[in-house]
Amino acid sequence: MGSGAGGGVVGAVEDGRFGGIDLRPWGELDTATGTAYPLLFRMIDAGAMAVELWDQFLTSHQKGLISCGLGVGEEEARSLAGYLAAMQSIGKLTPSCQRGAASAWAWLDDGLVADAGRFAELSPERATVHTGLGLLEEAGFASESNDSAGVRAAQVLGAYRGRFLQLDVDRAASHARVEATLGGPAWRALRQRYARLLRYLFAVQSTPGQIPLVAGVLLAGLGTVADRLAGRRGFWLPNAHMPSFGAHEHHSRARAQVREAVEASGLARCELEEIPFTQAHPRLERPNALQASVMEELPGLVTARGTGIVVVTDATGAGKSVTALEAARVFNAHCGTRGLLWLLPTTATADAAYDMLDGYVRAHRPERAPVTLVHSHSWLNAAYTDQALAPEPGDGKENGGRAAGEEPGEPVAGPEAWLRGWEAALLAPYTVATVDQALMAVLPVRFNSLRLLALSGRTVVIDEAHALDPFSRRQLRRLLNWLGALGSPVVVLSATLPTSTCQELVRAYLSGAGRPSRVLDRQSFTTPYPGWLFADAATASCHRMSPRARQAHITAQRRTVHVWFRQVRHRRLGDAGRVVEDGERLSAIGELAGPVVREGGCAVVVCATVPDAQDTYQYLARTWPGSAGDLLLLHARFPGHVREKTMRGLRAMLGPGGRRPDRLVVVTTSLLDMSLDIDVDLMVSDLASISRLLQRAGRLARFAYLRAGRAVRRPPWWSGEDPRLTVLQPVNAQGATAVPPGWRTVESAFVLHATAALLPALQAAPLVVPDQVQDFVEHVHSTASASADAPAGHQRMLAGHQARVHQDEHLSAVHLIPAPARVSSLADLHRQHLTTAQAATRLGDLPTRLLPCYRTENDTLALDRAGLHPLPQNAHLSARQVRQVLQHTLPVPTAWVTRRGPAHRPPPSWHRHPLLADLVLLPSEANRPERFEDFGRHLLRMDDELGLIHDRLP
């Protein structure tokens, strides 16, 4: 035992009995009933919850990181975790916190009240850090430096509110200052007795000589989860109504209660039984050569070398997602990890991946394996249920919890109520999220330790890595630093990843794992295309897919695509009835879509911007011969429920096994680039980067090549030749590429011009996939893409492009937390104070959510033009009402709605709800759909067919 513990055992035993210690200080208050819950019981609950989470939630890998870091055995580390979690609330045993409730203050012992003195007003977490430091020193924790065990343990105690606090050991946290500002000797003596009793209850036998960074972060995250679960009103209020007689009795009672609470939360670890490949992936008859190579070669490598990073590169639609699932299975089987966190660049890709992961988990038929979806629009998906929008009444917590006695009633793979909260959902065993949710872990926001806890202990899949811009990619490298330090296995997937980017990502991971730069700089981490690479964290040695398996995969996947281009003049439609001249972009689209219009088939027209998509749809609709449902418009400026319904409909019609319509033309934007596993007969695209064009080409006759033997109905004009992607190149009167100004906000001018320069070569001979993909990607996207003999104009654009890339990376690095090797004090993780709303994971202003609504004849507002669904105005909105409102919103640039008036403000009752308070209303007259709403220089109106239409005054 540490100092002061051995002689205190007898006293702790006595204090734990009935009447042995003062239980009047409060830890929780129920204002509805006036019920107080003893602070000591609340502390015991949190400690017992942490111990149960250790048993049920933490993986063997996470336990090993903590116990090895502390230099103690796992059983002792488990006890320390419970003790530290219990001590998180010790700061509430101070006059400033107890005085927060006048009625509870009146219940306190007269001696404590008299000894309060002139106390300082400190937050509970700050009081915990200051009082906890001295108590930890008395228990044997050294506190001579920022990285000493005592200082870091005190910071862990105070982190339950989301931030690591800096400690001034010699001044603010000194013994003299604490006794002068946080209660006199009577308060200090009671805190000592509480600490001694908790140390006894949780059977802490030794004091760690160190708390390394990773162990401290994981302990803080564990304590946060324990505090949230134990702090739910439905958990502690029944105990407050029927309190135990003493601490010993309550500790025994809490151990049984926390077991049920953790099981009900959905956090318990789950292992999927090994099943045959075709059962896990029922749409596949057998693994392809790349998947088989991972399944055969990776287990031996991981067994011998341990955890590491795998990079998989392959053509669009070739089965990278299945490869990632198989790699994750291998890692989890051999690295002590469990579960999977799948990160994607957009909400649309995340929604599609959620369906796949949910099906994969269900195929294993687990007894319980929650799968969650985490992104800013997850309330549109069935996984984000009503409990996420309506917290438990009176809970006062950030995440809602199940009320006492509530039955789960969820499907096997559905998330539990507690797991539908924002950060909590990341803790589920199987999670799909947008990458920004993980990037927040390396920004100085509250609860980043909880996010790091969620990232550790399981395999992390980073999908569509090529889609991230330089700003986000810089943050991704820092995230990989931390994943390497946490020992989390990582799988990176990409169809068009430049070699330089691949090497940066692998080196970032290995650097975080402790491999020195001098070793990494001498080594190449080039991943073959197609193929895979495994770099282990222990030695940074590489293993690549065997040449024989790679050649077999190339042969099996090889196909050709004709990439044609047509030079066009870009001109907006303007008046819907304007005559479109030959040579215009719209005229070319109408001509290219002609075979589908006349004879049927399925085609996609991908436009550079939303206004271009709206113009294209209107132009095609003039002479459309079929039903209105055969010509679809899809972009980001439709209300969420419309966009979600359209996306799911497309997956159902054009996805694997879908019932293909006789005729269908989809006019869309880049929203479709990485979202859907679909097959189309014809594709027309505005000029885009070569990586995006390759993504789009991957949806041409996709199933004819990848699912041989499963017939896909083709239109009469289909000749069986190679599919064709036609690229529309905007040019000026001299025939030179002329990128419209509005397109430059989507992709850089250099990338578009560099791609345009490749179009003649692409048209001269069919594109061979996957053989030629990497060469074209390197030519445009590599850091050394420009040659010395390139035109001067291209050289200037390249210089500007590279300058912007460096600027974006610099801006991205401003708010990053330090790399693990550069952290001294845990407070370094929160040197800056950012809220989640302020922290940016991608460039540009955060969008504002707009709510289109309609003024009825009764002068009330409704969500629909017919007035059947009035805007809810009641003081307490139900979860169903909140969801219905959110489903009708859409994101718009904040600049469009800066000059808003009283008519654009939401009802007063919405100001209390965090998801509704910042909405901007777009009211329209139900019988005047053509009228624009004035937001200063910006004019907006919602069109039922075209979505949101934006115009701007000169």
mmCIF file of N, CA, C and O in Angstrom, residues 203-229:
data_model
loop_
_atom_site.group_PDB
_atom_site.id
_atom_site.type_symbol
_atom_site.label_atom_id
_atom_site.label_comp_id
_atom_site.label_asym_id
_atom_site.label_seq_id
_atom_site.Cartn_x
_atom_site.Cartn_y
_atom_site.Cartn_z
ATOM 1 N N ALA A 203 -9.846 -2.012 -3.280
ATOM 2 C CA ALA A 203 -8.727 -2.949 -3.063
ATOM 3 C C ALA A 203 -7.458 -2.517 -3.781
ATOM 4 O O ALA A 203 -6.779 -3.310 -4.438
ATOM 5 N N VAL A 204 -7.110 -1.231 -3.652
ATOM 6 C CA VAL A 204 -5.875 -0.737 -4.251
ATOM 7 C C VAL A 204 -4.722 -1.114 -3.328
ATOM 8 O O VAL A 204 -4.674 -0.694 -2.177
ATOM 9 N N GLN A 205 -3.785 -1.877 -3.860
ATOM 10 C CA GLN A 205 -2.703 -2.413 -3.045
ATOM 11 C C GLN A 205 -1.372 -1.713 -3.278
ATOM 12 O O GLN A 205 -0.459 -1.854 -2.483
ATOM 13 N N SER A 206 -1.222 -0.988 -4.381
ATOM 14 C CA SER A 206 0.064 -0.369 -4.679
ATOM 15 C C SER A 206 -0.174 0.945 -5.418
ATOM 16 O O SER A 206 -1.278 1.234 -5.870
ATOM 17 N N THR A 207 0.886 1.709 -5.528
ATOM 18 C CA THR A 207 0.829 2.992 -6.204
ATOM 19 C C THR A 207 1.735 2.962 -7.427
ATOM 20 O O THR A 207 2.908 2.601 -7.303
ATOM 21 N N PRO A 208 1.238 3.312 -8.599
ATOM 22 C CA PRO A 208 2.096 3.264 -9.789
ATOM 23 C C PRO A 208 3.159 4.347 -9.734
ATOM 24 O O PRO A 208 2.924 5.469 -9.256
ATOM 25 N N GLY A 209 4.344 4.018 -10.227
ATOM 26 C CA GLY A 209 5.423 4.994 -10.265
ATOM 27 C C GLY A 209 5.319 5.927 -11.452
ATOM 28 O O GLY A 209 6.009 6.945 -11.505
ATOM 29 N N GLN A 210 4.470 5.581 -12.415
ATOM 30 C CA GLN A 210 4.319 6.410 -13.601
ATOM 31 C C GLN A 210 2.926 6.209 -14.194
ATOM 32 O O GLN A 210 2.290 5.176 -13.972
ATOM 33 N N ILE A 211 2.467 7.183 -14.917
ATOM 34 C CA ILE A 211 1.237 7.070 -15.709
ATOM 35 C C ILE A 211 1.565 7.613 -17.093
ATOM 36 O O ILE A 211 1.486 8.830 -17.335
ATOM 37 N N PRO A 212 1.963 6.767 -18.014
ATOM 38 C CA PRO A 212 2.310 7.234 -19.358
ATOM 39 C C PRO A 212 1.110 7.873 -20.053
ATOM 40 O O PRO A 212 -0.040 7.706 -19.640
ATOM 41 N N LEU A 213 1.415 8.590 -21.121
ATOM 42 C CA LEU A 213 0.395 9.345 -21.834
ATOM 43 C C LEU A 213 -0.788 8.479 -22.239
ATOM 44 O O LEU A 213 -1.951 8.819 -21.957
ATOM 45 N N VAL A 214 -0.535 7.380 -22.920
ATOM 46 C CA VAL A 214 -1.625 6.551 -23.438
ATOM 47 C C VAL A 214 -2.468 6.003 -22.298
ATOM 48 O O VAL A 214 -3.707 6.028 -22.356
ATOM 49 N N ALA A 215 -1.820 5.529 -21.243
ATOM 50 C CA ALA A 215 -2.573 5.009 -20.101
ATOM 51 C C ALA A 215 -3.422 6.099 -19.464
ATOM 52 O O ALA A 215 -4.585 5.866 -19.094
ATOM 53 N N GLY A 216 -2.875 7.318 -19.346
ATOM 54 C CA GLY A 216 -3.635 8.413 -18.765
ATOM 55 C C GLY A 216 -4.849 8.781 -19.590
ATOM 56 O O GLY A 216 -5.940 9.022 -19.059
ATOM 57 N N VAL A 217 -4.678 8.828 -20.918
ATOM 58 C CA VAL A 217 -5.799 9.162 -21.796
ATOM 59 C C VAL A 217 -6.884 8.103 -21.704
ATOM 60 O O VAL A 217 -8.085 8.419 -21.629
ATOM 61 N N LEU A 218 -6.497 6.835 -21.724
ATOM 62 C CA LEU A 218 -7.497 5.767 -21.658
ATOM 63 C C LEU A 218 -8.203 5.752 -20.308
ATOM 64 O O LEU A 218 -9.418 5.525 -20.238
ATOM 65 N N LEU A 219 -7.478 5.987 -19.221
ATOM 66 C CA LEU A 219 -8.114 6.033 -17.906
ATOM 67 C C LEU A 219 -9.087 7.208 -17.814
ATOM 68 O O LEU A 219 -10.162 7.081 -17.221
ATOM 69 N N ALA A 220 -8.725 8.335 -18.408
ATOM 70 C CA ALA A 220 -9.637 9.485 -18.407
ATOM 71 C C ALA A 220 -10.890 9.181 -19.212
ATOM 72 O O ALA A 220 -12.007 9.508 -18.793
ATOM 73 N N GLY A 221 -10.714 8.561 -20.374
ATOM 74 C CA GLY A 221 -11.879 8.191 -21.171
ATOM 75 C C GLY A 221 -12.767 7.198 -20.456
ATOM 76 O O GLY A 221 -14.003 7.317 -20.476
ATOM 77 N N LEU A 222 -12.148 6.217 -19.814
ATOM 78 C CA LEU A 222 -12.919 5.223 -19.057
ATOM 79 C C LEU A 222 -13.682 5.893 -17.923
ATOM 80 O O LEU A 222 -14.866 5.591 -17.686
ATOM 81 N N GLY A 223 -13.035 6.825 -17.230
ATOM 82 C CA GLY A 223 -13.702 7.530 -16.138
ATOM 83 C C GLY A 223 -14.871 8.361 -16.635
ATOM 84 O O GLY A 223 -15.904 8.466 -15.963
ATOM 85 N N THR A 224 -14.722 8.954 -17.810
ATOM 86 C CA THR A 224 -15.816 9.746 -18.380
ATOM 87 C C THR A 224 -17.030 8.880 -18.665
ATOM 88 O O THR A 224 -18.169 9.245 -18.354
ATOM 89 N N VAL A 225 -16.804 7.717 -19.290
ATOM 90 C CA VAL A 225 -17.911 6.811 -19.587
ATOM 91 C C VAL A 225 -18.564 6.338 -18.295
ATOM 92 O O VAL A 225 -19.799 6.299 -18.180
ATOM 93 N N ALA A 226 -17.750 5.989 -17.304
ATOM 94 C CA ALA A 226 -18.294 5.533 -16.023
ATOM 95 C C ALA A 226 -19.133 6.624 -15.364
ATOM 96 O O ALA A 226 -20.216 6.356 -14.833
ATOM 97 N N ASP A 227 -18.643 7.853 -15.407
ATOM 98 C CA ASP A 227 -19.382 8.959 -14.788
ATOM 99 C C ASP A 227 -20.710 9.196 -15.490
ATOM 100 O O ASP A 227 -21.724 9.459 -14.843
ATOM 101 N N ARG A 228 -20.705 9.099 -16.834
ATOM 102 C CA ARG A 228 -21.953 9.325 -17.571
ATOM 103 C C ARG A 228 -22.976 8.245 -17.264
ATOM 104 O O ARG A 228 -24.166 8.533 -17.092
ATOM 105 N N LEU A 229 -22.545 7.014 -17.211
ATOM 106 C CA LEU A 229 -23.487 5.934 -16.938
ATOM 107 C C LEU A 229 -24.008 6.014 -15.511
ATOM 108 O O LEU A 229 -25.207 5.846 -15.260
#
